[in-house]
PDB file of C-alpha atoms and ligand atoms in Angstrom:
ATOM      1  CA  MET A 120       2.936  25.770  30.688  1.00  0.00           C
ATOM      2  CA  THR A 121       3.081  25.224  34.442  1.00  0.00           C
ATOM      3  CA  GLY A 122       6.604  25.664  35.744  1.00  0.00           C
ATOM      4  CA  ILE A 123       8.178  23.272  38.221  1.00  0.00           C
ATOM      5  CA  TYR A 124       8.052  25.966  40.958  1.00  0.00           C
ATOM      6  CA  ASP A 125       4.318  26.424  40.319  1.00  0.00           C
ATOM      7  CA  ASP A 126       3.839  22.764  41.244  1.00  0.00           C
ATOM      8  CA  PRO A 127       5.400  22.620  44.751  1.00  0.00           C
ATOM      9  CA  TRP A 128       4.209  19.051  45.352  1.00  0.00           C
ATOM     10  CA  ALA A 129       6.081  17.842  42.233  1.00  0.00           C
ATOM     11  CA  TYR A 130       9.134  19.955  43.099  1.00  0.00           C
ATOM     12  CA  GLU A 131       9.251  18.515  46.623  1.00  0.00           C
ATOM     13  CA  LEU A 132       8.916  14.989  45.210  1.00  0.00           C
ATOM     14  CA  ALA A 133      11.763  15.655  42.738  1.00  0.00           C
ATOM     15  CA  CYS A 134      14.011  16.812  45.591  1.00  0.00           C
ATOM     16  CA  SER A 135      13.112  14.011  47.983  1.00  0.00           C
ATOM     17  CA  PHE A 136      16.514  12.402  47.322  1.00  0.00           C
ATOM     18  CA  ARG A 137      17.727  14.680  50.128  1.00  0.00           C
ATOM     19  CA  ASP A 138      18.040  13.595  53.719  1.00  0.00           C
ATOM     20  CA  VAL A 139      16.906  16.791  55.422  1.00  0.00           C
ATOM     21  CA  GLU A 140      17.407  15.787  59.082  1.00  0.00           C
ATOM     22  CA  PRO A 141      21.178  15.094  58.800  1.00  0.00           C
ATOM     23  CA  GLU A 142      21.532  18.366  56.865  1.00  0.00           C
ATOM     24  CA  VAL A 143      19.833  20.212  59.734  1.00  0.00           C
ATOM     25  CA  GLU A 144      22.157  18.418  62.177  1.00  0.00           C
ATOM     26  CA  ALA A 145      25.161  19.613  60.153  1.00  0.00           C
ATOM     27  CA  LEU A 146      23.824  23.193  60.115  1.00  0.00           C
ATOM     28  CA  LEU A 147      23.404  23.103  63.904  1.00  0.00           C
ATOM     29  CA  GLY A 148      26.921  21.678  64.257  1.00  0.00           C
ATOM     30  CA  TRP A 149      28.376  24.533  62.194  1.00  0.00           C
ATOM     31  CA  CYS A 150      26.480  27.053  64.330  1.00  0.00           C
ATOM     32  CA  ALA A 151      28.052  25.507  67.430  1.00  0.00           C
ATOM     33  CA  GLU A 152      31.498  25.583  65.817  1.00  0.00           C
ATOM     34  CA  HIS A 153      31.472  28.947  64.052  1.00  0.00           C
ATOM     35  CA  GLY A 154      28.587  30.897  65.562  1.00  0.00           C
ATOM     36  CA  THR A 155      27.084  31.646  68.916  1.00  0.00           C
ATOM     37  CA  GLY A 156      25.857  28.112  69.539  1.00  0.00           C
ATOM     38  CA  PRO A 157      22.222  27.240  70.300  1.00  0.00           C
ATOM     39  CA  VAL A 158      19.917  28.272  67.480  1.00  0.00           C
ATOM     40  CA  GLY A 159      16.629  29.824  68.603  1.00  0.00           C
ATOM     41  CA  SER A 160      15.545  31.263  65.267  1.00  0.00           C
ATOM     42  CA  VAL A 161      16.099  30.416  61.611  1.00  0.00           C
ATOM     43  CA  LEU A 162      15.243  32.100  58.315  1.00  0.00           C
ATOM     44  CA  GLU A 163      15.217  30.007  55.129  1.00  0.00           C
ATOM     45  CA  LEU A 164      15.524  32.086  51.949  1.00  0.00           C
ATOM     46  CA  ALA A 165      14.170  30.996  48.542  1.00  0.00           C
ATOM     47  CA  ALA A 166      12.709  28.258  50.683  1.00  0.00           C
ATOM     48  CA  GLY A 167      10.328  26.613  48.214  1.00  0.00           C
ATOM     49  CA  PRO A 168       8.474  23.942  50.228  1.00  0.00           C
ATOM     50  CA  ALA A 169      10.634  24.968  53.216  1.00  0.00           C
ATOM     51  CA  GLU A 170      11.700  21.462  54.117  1.00  0.00           C
ATOM     52  CA  HIS A 171      14.591  22.686  56.266  1.00  0.00           C
ATOM     53  CA  ALA A 172      12.617  25.467  57.960  1.00  0.00           C
ATOM     54  CA  ARG A 173       9.911  22.932  58.814  1.00  0.00           C
ATOM     55  CA  ALA A 174      12.515  20.500  60.180  1.00  0.00           C
ATOM     56  CA  PHE A 175      13.877  23.290  62.407  1.00  0.00           C
ATOM     57  CA  ALA A 176      10.325  24.130  63.496  1.00  0.00           C
ATOM     58  CA  ARG A 177       9.763  20.492  64.502  1.00  0.00           C
ATOM     59  CA  ARG A 178      12.783  20.900  66.804  1.00  0.00           C
ATOM     60  CA  GLY A 179      11.166  23.904  68.468  1.00  0.00           C
ATOM     61  CA  VAL A 180      13.190  26.555  66.625  1.00  0.00           C
ATOM     62  CA  ALA A 181      11.236  29.695  65.607  1.00  0.00           C
ATOM     63  CA  ALA A 182      11.274  29.261  61.820  1.00  0.00           C
ATOM     64  CA  THR A 183      10.525  31.643  58.960  1.00  0.00           C
ATOM     65  CA  ALA A 184      10.421  30.684  55.276  1.00  0.00           C
ATOM     66  CA  LEU A 185      10.702  33.286  52.497  1.00  0.00           C
ATOM     67  CA  ASP A 186      10.007  32.727  48.814  1.00  0.00           C
ATOM     68  CA  LEU A 187       8.925  34.789  45.819  1.00  0.00           C
ATOM     69  CA  ASN A 188       6.527  32.221  44.381  1.00  0.00           C
ATOM     70  CA  PRO A 189       2.994  32.392  45.886  1.00  0.00           C
ATOM     71  CA  ALA A 190       2.350  28.693  45.168  1.00  0.00           C
ATOM     72  CA  MET A 191       5.492  27.733  47.083  1.00  0.00           C
ATOM     73  CA  CYS A 192       4.530  30.011  50.009  1.00  0.00           C
ATOM     74  CA  ALA A 193       1.020  28.540  50.205  1.00  0.00           C
ATOM     75  CA  TYR A 194       2.373  24.981  49.987  1.00  0.00           C
ATOM     76  CA  ALA A 195       4.998  25.546  52.725  1.00  0.00           C
ATOM     77  CA  ALA A 196       2.365  27.059  55.024  1.00  0.00           C
ATOM     78  CA  LYS A 197      -0.038  24.158  54.409  1.00  0.00           C
ATOM     79  CA  ARG A 198       2.635  21.493  54.959  1.00  0.00           C
ATOM     80  CA  ALA A 199       3.590  23.143  58.259  1.00  0.00           C
ATOM     81  CA  ALA A 200      -0.054  23.420  59.342  1.00  0.00           C
ATOM     82  CA  ASP A 201      -0.683  19.766  58.407  1.00  0.00           C
ATOM     83  CA  ASP A 202       2.338  18.770  60.542  1.00  0.00           C
ATOM     84  CA  GLY A 203       1.128  20.974  63.397  1.00  0.00           C
ATOM     85  CA  VAL A 204       4.334  23.046  63.455  1.00  0.00           C
ATOM     86  CA  ALA A 205       4.617  26.822  63.642  1.00  0.00           C
ATOM     87  CA  LEU A 206       6.098  28.334  60.473  1.00  0.00           C
ATOM     88  CA  ASP A 207       6.068  31.981  59.525  1.00  0.00           C
ATOM     89  CA  VAL A 208       5.857  32.255  55.719  1.00  0.00           C
ATOM     90  CA  VAL A 209       6.754  35.468  53.915  1.00  0.00           C
ATOM     91  CA  ARG A 210       6.390  36.174  50.225  1.00  0.00           C
ATOM     92  CA  ALA A 211       9.321  38.401  49.285  1.00  0.00           C
ATOM     93  CA  ASP A 212      12.330  38.776  47.020  1.00  0.00           C
ATOM     94  CA  MET A 213      15.619  37.490  48.439  1.00  0.00           C
ATOM     95  CA  THR A 214      17.402  40.579  47.101  1.00  0.00           C
ATOM     96  CA  SER A 215      15.202  43.182  48.809  1.00  0.00           C
ATOM     97  CA  PHE A 216      13.434  41.718  51.864  1.00  0.00           C
ATOM     98  CA  ALA A 217      13.226  43.601  55.163  1.00  0.00           C
ATOM     99  CA  LEU A 218      11.532  41.597  57.909  1.00  0.00           C
ATOM    100  CA  GLY A 219      12.400  43.847  60.874  1.00  0.00           C
ATOM    101  CA  ARG A 220      13.746  40.820  62.762  1.00  0.00           C
ATOM    102  CA  ARG A 221      17.092  39.100  63.156  1.00  0.00           C
ATOM    103  CA  PHE A 222      17.864  35.390  63.183  1.00  0.00           C
ATOM    104  CA  ASP A 223      20.536  33.143  64.709  1.00  0.00           C
ATOM    105  CA  LEU A 224      20.776  31.273  61.423  1.00  0.00           C
ATOM    106  CA  VAL A 225      19.902  32.217  57.850  1.00  0.00           C
ATOM    107  CA  VAL A 226      20.118  29.510  55.150  1.00  0.00           C
ATOM    108  CA  THR A 227      19.676  29.229  51.412  1.00  0.00           C
ATOM    109  CA  MET A 228      19.553  25.613  50.316  1.00  0.00           C
ATOM    110  CA  LEU A 229      19.923  23.602  47.140  1.00  0.00           C
ATOM    111  CA  ASP A 230      21.561  26.149  44.896  1.00  0.00           C
ATOM    112  CA  SER A 231      18.743  28.666  45.072  1.00  0.00           C
ATOM    113  CA  THR A 232      21.347  31.437  44.684  1.00  0.00           C
ATOM    114  CA  SER A 233      21.481  30.279  41.045  1.00  0.00           C
ATOM    115  CA  HIS A 234      18.386  32.499  40.685  1.00  0.00           C
ATOM    116  CA  LEU A 235      20.552  35.561  41.358  1.00  0.00           C
ATOM    117  CA  MET A 236      21.423  36.412  37.781  1.00  0.00           C
ATOM    118  CA  THR A 237      23.827  39.313  38.251  1.00  0.00           C
ATOM    119  CA  LEU A 238      26.634  40.342  40.595  1.00  0.00           C
ATOM    120  CA  ASP A 239      24.513  43.279  41.785  1.00  0.00           C
ATOM    121  CA  ALA A 240      21.697  40.868  42.682  1.00  0.00           C
ATOM    122  CA  PHE A 241      24.106  38.593  44.556  1.00  0.00           C
ATOM    123  CA  VAL A 242      25.594  41.484  46.538  1.00  0.00           C
ATOM    124  CA  ALA A 243      22.138  42.902  47.340  1.00  0.00           C
ATOM    125  CA  HIS A 244      21.133  39.435  48.529  1.00  0.00           C
ATOM    126  CA  LEU A 245      24.210  39.162  50.787  1.00  0.00           C
ATOM    127  CA  ASP A 246      23.507  42.616  52.232  1.00  0.00           C
ATOM    128  CA  ARG A 247      19.918  41.612  53.044  1.00  0.00           C
ATOM    129  CA  ALA A 248      21.001  38.309  54.626  1.00  0.00           C
ATOM    130  CA  ALA A 249      23.607  40.141  56.758  1.00  0.00           C
ATOM    131  CA  ALA A 250      21.014  42.686  57.885  1.00  0.00           C
ATOM    132  CA  HIS A 251      18.900  39.832  59.277  1.00  0.00           C
ATOM    133  CA  LEU A 252      21.652  38.137  61.319  1.00  0.00           C
ATOM    134  CA  ALA A 253      21.526  38.300  65.105  1.00  0.00           C
ATOM    135  CA  PRO A 254      24.898  38.967  66.810  1.00  0.00           C
ATOM    136  CA  GLY A 255      27.084  35.883  66.243  1.00  0.00           C
ATOM    137  CA  GLY A 256      24.580  34.519  63.717  1.00  0.00           C
ATOM    138  CA  LEU A 257      25.572  32.610  60.583  1.00  0.00           C
ATOM    139  CA  TYR A 258      24.445  32.696  56.984  1.00  0.00           C
ATOM    140  CA  VAL A 259      24.934  29.283  55.313  1.00  0.00           C
ATOM    141  CA  VAL A 260      24.597  29.032  51.529  1.00  0.00           C
ATOM    142  CA  GLU A 261      24.409  25.629  49.842  1.00  0.00           C
ATOM    143  CA  MET A 262      25.297  25.751  46.145  1.00  0.00           C
ATOM    144  CA  ALA A 263      26.166  23.178  43.493  1.00  0.00           C
ATOM    145  CA  HIS A 264      29.833  22.253  43.333  1.00  0.00           C
ATOM    146  CA  PRO A 265      31.544  24.325  40.584  1.00  0.00           C
ATOM    147  CA  ARG A 266      32.826  21.054  39.109  1.00  0.00           C
ATOM    148  CA  ASP A 267      29.267  20.383  37.881  1.00  0.00           C
ATOM    149  CA  ARG A 268      29.511  23.244  35.375  1.00  0.00           C
ATOM    150  CA  LEU A 269      33.219  23.120  34.663  1.00  0.00           C
ATOM    151  CA  GLY A 270      33.094  20.102  32.455  1.00  0.00           C
ATOM    152  CA  ASP A 271      33.135  16.971  34.631  1.00  0.00           C
ATOM    153  CA  PRO A 272      31.380  14.447  32.351  1.00  0.00           C
ATOM    154  CA  SER A 273      30.659  12.151  35.328  1.00  0.00           C
ATOM    155  CA  VAL A 274      28.167  14.581  36.859  1.00  0.00           C
ATOM    156  CA  GLY A 275      24.701  13.024  36.624  1.00  0.00           C
ATOM    157  CA  ASN A 276      21.564  15.086  36.033  1.00  0.00           C
ATOM    158  CA  ASP A 277      19.062  12.223  36.007  1.00  0.00           C
ATOM    159  CA  TRP A 278      17.636  10.544  39.051  1.00  0.00           C
ATOM    160  CA  THR A 279      14.642   8.544  40.216  1.00  0.00           C
ATOM    161  CA  VAL A 280      12.781   9.031  43.480  1.00  0.00           C
ATOM    162  CA  GLU A 281       9.981   7.094  45.148  1.00  0.00           C
ATOM    163  CA  ARG A 282       7.826   8.445  47.962  1.00  0.00           C
ATOM    164  CA  ASP A 283       4.499   7.300  49.380  1.00  0.00           C
ATOM    165  CA  GLY A 284       3.981   4.918  46.447  1.00  0.00           C
ATOM    166  CA  VAL A 285       4.666   7.627  43.848  1.00  0.00           C
ATOM    167  CA  ARG A 286       7.646   7.220  41.560  1.00  0.00           C
ATOM    168  CA  ALA A 287       9.228  10.035  39.585  1.00  0.00           C
ATOM    169  CA  ARG A 288      11.986  10.221  37.020  1.00  0.00           C
ATOM    170  CA  VAL A 289      13.698  13.596  36.974  1.00  0.00           C
ATOM    171  CA  ARG A 290      16.132  15.246  34.611  1.00  0.00           C
ATOM    172  CA  TRP A 291      17.364  18.696  35.649  1.00  0.00           C
ATOM    173  CA  GLY A 292      19.730  20.424  33.249  1.00  0.00           C
ATOM    174  CA  GLY A 293      22.557  18.634  31.479  1.00  0.00           C
ATOM    175  CA  PRO A 294      25.432  19.076  29.053  1.00  0.00           C
ATOM    176  CA  ASP A 295      23.025  20.154  26.287  1.00  0.00           C
ATOM    177  CA  ASP A 296      21.938  23.187  28.298  1.00  0.00           C
ATOM    178  CA  VAL A 297      24.893  25.296  27.323  1.00  0.00           C
ATOM    179  CA  LEU A 298      26.199  27.957  29.636  1.00  0.00           C
ATOM    180  CA  ASP A 299      26.502  31.368  27.988  1.00  0.00           C
ATOM    181  CA  PRO A 300      30.229  32.081  28.436  1.00  0.00           C
ATOM    182  CA  VAL A 301      29.622  35.793  29.025  1.00  0.00           C
ATOM    183  CA  THR A 302      26.590  35.832  31.342  1.00  0.00           C
ATOM    184  CA  GLN A 303      27.259  32.390  32.903  1.00  0.00           C
ATOM    185  CA  ILE A 304      23.545  31.679  32.544  1.00  0.00           C
ATOM    186  CA  ALA A 305      22.205  28.388  31.170  1.00  0.00           C
ATOM    187  CA  PRO A 306      18.594  27.575  30.231  1.00  0.00           C
ATOM    188  CA  ASP A 307      18.304  24.370  32.292  1.00  0.00           C
ATOM    189  CA  ARG A 308      15.660  22.091  30.850  1.00  0.00           C
ATOM    190  CA  VAL A 309      13.686  20.178  33.476  1.00  0.00           C
ATOM    191  CA  ALA A 310      11.705  17.044  32.659  1.00  0.00           C
ATOM    192  CA  MET A 311       9.806  14.997  35.192  1.00  0.00           C
ATOM    193  CA  THR A 312       7.616  11.911  34.752  1.00  0.00           C
ATOM    194  CA  ILE A 313       5.396  11.073  37.692  1.00  0.00           C
ATOM    195  CA  GLU A 314       3.939   7.575  37.971  1.00  0.00           C
ATOM    196  CA  SER A 315       1.356   6.862  40.639  1.00  0.00           C
ATOM    197  CA  GLY A 316      -0.726   4.014  39.264  1.00  0.00           C
ATOM    198  CA  ALA A 317      -2.875   6.112  36.936  1.00  0.00           C
ATOM    199  CA  GLU A 318      -1.634   7.708  33.701  1.00  0.00           C
ATOM    200  CA  PRO A 319       1.940   8.975  34.069  1.00  0.00           C
ATOM    201  CA  ARG A 320       2.107  12.756  34.259  1.00  0.00           C
ATOM    202  CA  ALA A 321       4.839  14.655  32.436  1.00  0.00           C
ATOM    203  CA  LEU A 322       6.113  18.031  33.511  1.00  0.00           C
ATOM    204  CA  HIS A 323       8.485  20.166  31.430  1.00  0.00           C
ATOM    205  CA  ASP A 324      10.082  23.479  32.242  1.00  0.00           C
ATOM    206  CA  VAL A 325      13.092  25.637  31.464  1.00  0.00           C
ATOM    207  CA  VAL A 326      14.708  27.136  34.564  1.00  0.00           C
ATOM    208  CA  PRO A 327      17.360  29.811  33.961  1.00  0.00           C
ATOM    209  CA  TYR A 328      20.469  28.940  35.978  1.00  0.00           C
ATOM    210  CA  ARG A 329      23.265  31.390  36.879  1.00  0.00           C
ATOM    211  CA  PHE A 330      26.556  29.605  37.551  1.00  0.00           C
ATOM    212  CA  TRP A 331      28.671  31.071  40.355  1.00  0.00           C
ATOM    213  CA  THR A 332      32.293  29.990  40.784  1.00  0.00           C
ATOM    214  CA  ALA A 333      33.930  29.670  44.218  1.00  0.00           C
ATOM    215  CA  THR A 334      36.129  32.694  43.600  1.00  0.00           C
ATOM    216  CA  GLU A 335      33.166  34.782  42.429  1.00  0.00           C
ATOM    217  CA  VAL A 336      31.299  33.972  45.632  1.00  0.00           C
ATOM    218  CA  SER A 337      34.305  35.097  47.694  1.00  0.00           C
ATOM    219  CA  ALA A 338      34.549  38.286  45.608  1.00  0.00           C
ATOM    220  CA  ALA A 339      30.802  39.006  46.037  1.00  0.00           C
ATOM    221  CA  VAL A 340      31.169  38.544  49.805  1.00  0.00           C
ATOM    222  CA  ARG A 341      34.068  41.022  49.891  1.00  0.00           C
ATOM    223  CA  LEU A 342      32.186  43.445  47.655  1.00  0.00           C
ATOM    224  CA  SER A 343      29.258  43.314  50.052  1.00  0.00           C
ATOM    225  CA  GLY A 344      31.558  44.108  52.981  1.00  0.00           C
ATOM    226  CA  ALA A 345      28.817  43.036  55.394  1.00  0.00           C
ATOM    227  CA  LEU A 346      29.880  39.391  55.676  1.00  0.00           C
ATOM    228  CA  GLU A 347      32.999  37.239  55.667  1.00  0.00           C
ATOM    229  CA  VAL A 348      33.623  33.594  54.850  1.00  0.00           C
ATOM    230  CA  VAL A 349      34.431  31.501  57.926  1.00  0.00           C
ATOM    231  CA  ALA A 350      34.326  28.020  56.375  1.00  0.00           C
ATOM    232  CA  ARG A 351      33.614  26.160  53.147  1.00  0.00           C
ATOM    233  CA  TYR A 352      32.531  22.551  52.845  1.00  0.00           C
ATOM    234  CA  GLY A 353      32.025  20.114  49.991  1.00  0.00           C
ATOM    235  CA  ASP A 354      29.128  18.227  51.587  1.00  0.00           C
ATOM    236  CA  PHE A 355      27.006  18.202  54.740  1.00  0.00           C
ATOM    237  CA  ARG A 356      29.509  15.672  56.026  1.00  0.00           C
ATOM    238  CA  ASP A 357      32.782  17.430  56.868  1.00  0.00           C
ATOM    239  CA  VAL A 358      34.259  17.133  53.360  1.00  0.00           C
ATOM    240  CA  ASP A 359      36.676  19.800  52.164  1.00  0.00           C
ATOM    241  CA  LEU A 360      35.518  21.798  49.133  1.00  0.00           C
ATOM    242  CA  SER A 361      38.602  20.648  47.191  1.00  0.00           C
ATOM    243  CA  ASP A 362      38.140  16.976  48.100  1.00  0.00           C
ATOM    244  CA  PRO A 363      37.402  14.705  45.094  1.00  0.00           C
ATOM    245  CA  ASP A 364      34.292  13.516  47.002  1.00  0.00           C
ATOM    246  CA  ALA A 365      32.964  17.072  47.338  1.00  0.00           C
ATOM    247  CA  TRP A 366      29.700  17.470  45.446  1.00  0.00           C
ATOM    248  CA  ARG A 367      28.221  20.610  47.022  1.00  0.00           C
ATOM    249  CA  MET A 368      29.707  24.062  47.701  1.00  0.00           C
ATOM    250  CA  ILE A 369      28.571  25.114  51.164  1.00  0.00           C
ATOM    251  CA  VAL A 370      29.760  28.532  52.318  1.00  0.00           C
ATOM    252  CA  VAL A 371      29.479  29.571  55.965  1.00  0.00           C
ATOM    253  CA  LEU A 372      29.336  33.351  56.460  1.00  0.00           C
ATOM    254  CA  ARG A 373      29.148  35.613  59.467  1.00  0.00           C
ATOM    255  CA  ALA A 374      28.996  39.372  59.958  1.00  0.00           C
ATOM    256  CA  ALA A 375      32.284  40.983  58.916  1.00  0.00           C
ATOM    257  CA  GLN A 376      34.543  41.558  61.912  1.00  0.00           C
ATOM    258  CA  PRO A 377      35.736  45.093  62.658  1.00  0.00           C
ATOM    259  CA  ALA A 378      39.186  46.061  61.324  1.00  0.00           C
ATOM    260  CA  GLY A 379      41.987  44.533  63.425  1.00  0.00           C
ATOM    261  CA  ALA A 380      39.992  41.428  64.334  1.00  0.00           C
ATOM    262  CA  GLN A 381      40.982  37.954  63.065  1.00  0.00           C
ATOM    263  CA  PRO A 382      40.146  37.883  59.309  1.00  0.00           C
ATOM    264  CA  GLY A 383      37.923  35.225  57.743  1.00  0.00           C
ATOM    265  CA  ILE A 384      39.011  32.908  54.905  1.00  0.00           C
ATOM    266  CA  GLY A 385      38.300  32.912  51.159  1.00  0.00           C
TER     267      GLY A 385
HETATM  268  C1  LIG B 523      15.516  25.272  43.526  1.00  0.00           C
HETATM  269  S1  LIG B 523      14.122  25.927  44.388  1.00  0.00           S
HETATM  270  C2  LIG B 523      14.782  25.624  45.980  1.00  0.00           C
HETATM  271  C3  LIG B 523      13.840  25.598  47.110  1.00  0.00           C
HETATM  272  C4  LIG B 523      14.477  25.291  48.453  1.00  0.00           C
HETATM  273  N1  LIG B 523      15.626  26.155  48.708  1.00  0.00           N
HETATM  274  C5  LIG B 523      14.886  23.854  48.613  1.00  0.00           C
HETATM  275  O1  LIG B 523      15.934  23.598  49.205  1.00  0.00           O
HETATM  276  O2  LIG B 523      14.140  22.970  48.223  1.00  0.00           O
HETATM  277  C6  LIG B 523      14.349  27.654  44.179  1.00  0.00           C
HETATM  278  C7  LIG B 523      13.330  28.537  44.863  1.00  0.00           C
HETATM  279  O3  LIG B 523      13.786  29.883  44.769  1.00  0.00           O
HETATM  280  C8  LIG B 523      12.659  30.725  44.628  1.00  0.00           C
HETATM  281  N2  LIG B 523      13.124  32.029  44.130  1.00  0.00           N
HETATM  282  C9  LIG B 523      13.630  32.304  42.902  1.00  0.00           C
HETATM  283  N3  LIG B 523      13.993  33.589  42.827  1.00  0.00           N
HETATM  284  C10 LIG B 523      13.715  34.147  44.038  1.00  0.00           C
HETATM  285  C11 LIG B 523      13.878  35.446  44.590  1.00  0.00           C
HETATM  286  N4  LIG B 523      14.412  36.439  43.870  1.00  0.00           N
HETATM  287  N5  LIG B 523      13.506  35.644  45.867  1.00  0.00           N
HETATM  288  C12 LIG B 523      12.948  34.656  46.606  1.00  0.00           C
HETATM  289  N6  LIG B 523      12.776  33.393  46.129  1.00  0.00           N
HETATM  290  C13 LIG B 523      13.155  33.144  44.865  1.00  0.00           C
HETATM  291  C14 LIG B 523      11.730  29.953  43.708  1.00  0.00           C
HETATM  292  O4  LIG B 523      10.395  30.412  43.799  1.00  0.00           O
HETATM  293  C15 LIG B 523      11.932  28.513  44.238  1.00  0.00           C
HETATM  294  O5  LIG B 523      10.977  28.195  45.209  1.00  0.00           O
END
């Protein structure tokens, strides 16, 4: 069975509900507000097709995309080459990478930290991200809002997208994919039907998902000691994490300040 991450074109189509440019604008705004300001370099972790890294590259930012899956790496590199933008693509694990470079901004988008299955993996990941931050740089993590897994029946897991004449129906996880109460891992079933004039194509996968609560993320950050939380948002618009309209959990991190400096939040 081909997994959804082994089919980067289908994965990118499934996620084309996103408006990447405004998200990049928001990231740049947060860098201006909480970081050093102008962003000259960006590293996208667990980047998949690297839509955000490529959007930064189109703006002239030196962009690097890192992913563990070779198909995703090859696809990201080809998409960048087709667009005529410079993108450095690295195949590595987000818990153990060492690139020998630092970046003004490091990002992990669309809940890719749900692939960190244990607290040790999360802390190792935070340590690695911190080690790649330039002075004043930010690490921004976009996760699902905890409400999604804490029983809000209104959360939808089905959507339809249409791009370049191709239509796809997607179902990613759902109430039937039960979270193990001890490990906080759920076997999220993914089903996608792609219609492009010819025979519809069906794609099925099971993607293990590790649920992280807001308080666990704060605890992992403190355990790491290398970073601190400077802001949390509930959307790429300035929505508070606790706002009823919040549907994402976006955590803005920077290098931990020396003792005696103003503490972060969270
Ligand atoms: C949900 S996709 C997200 C891709 C991208 N962040 C986005 O916004 O579209 C998750 C990605 O994480 C990658 N991944 C999973 N575990 C990883 C790891 N330990 N290190 C690096 N990448 C990993 C997968 O290969 C996949 O491309």
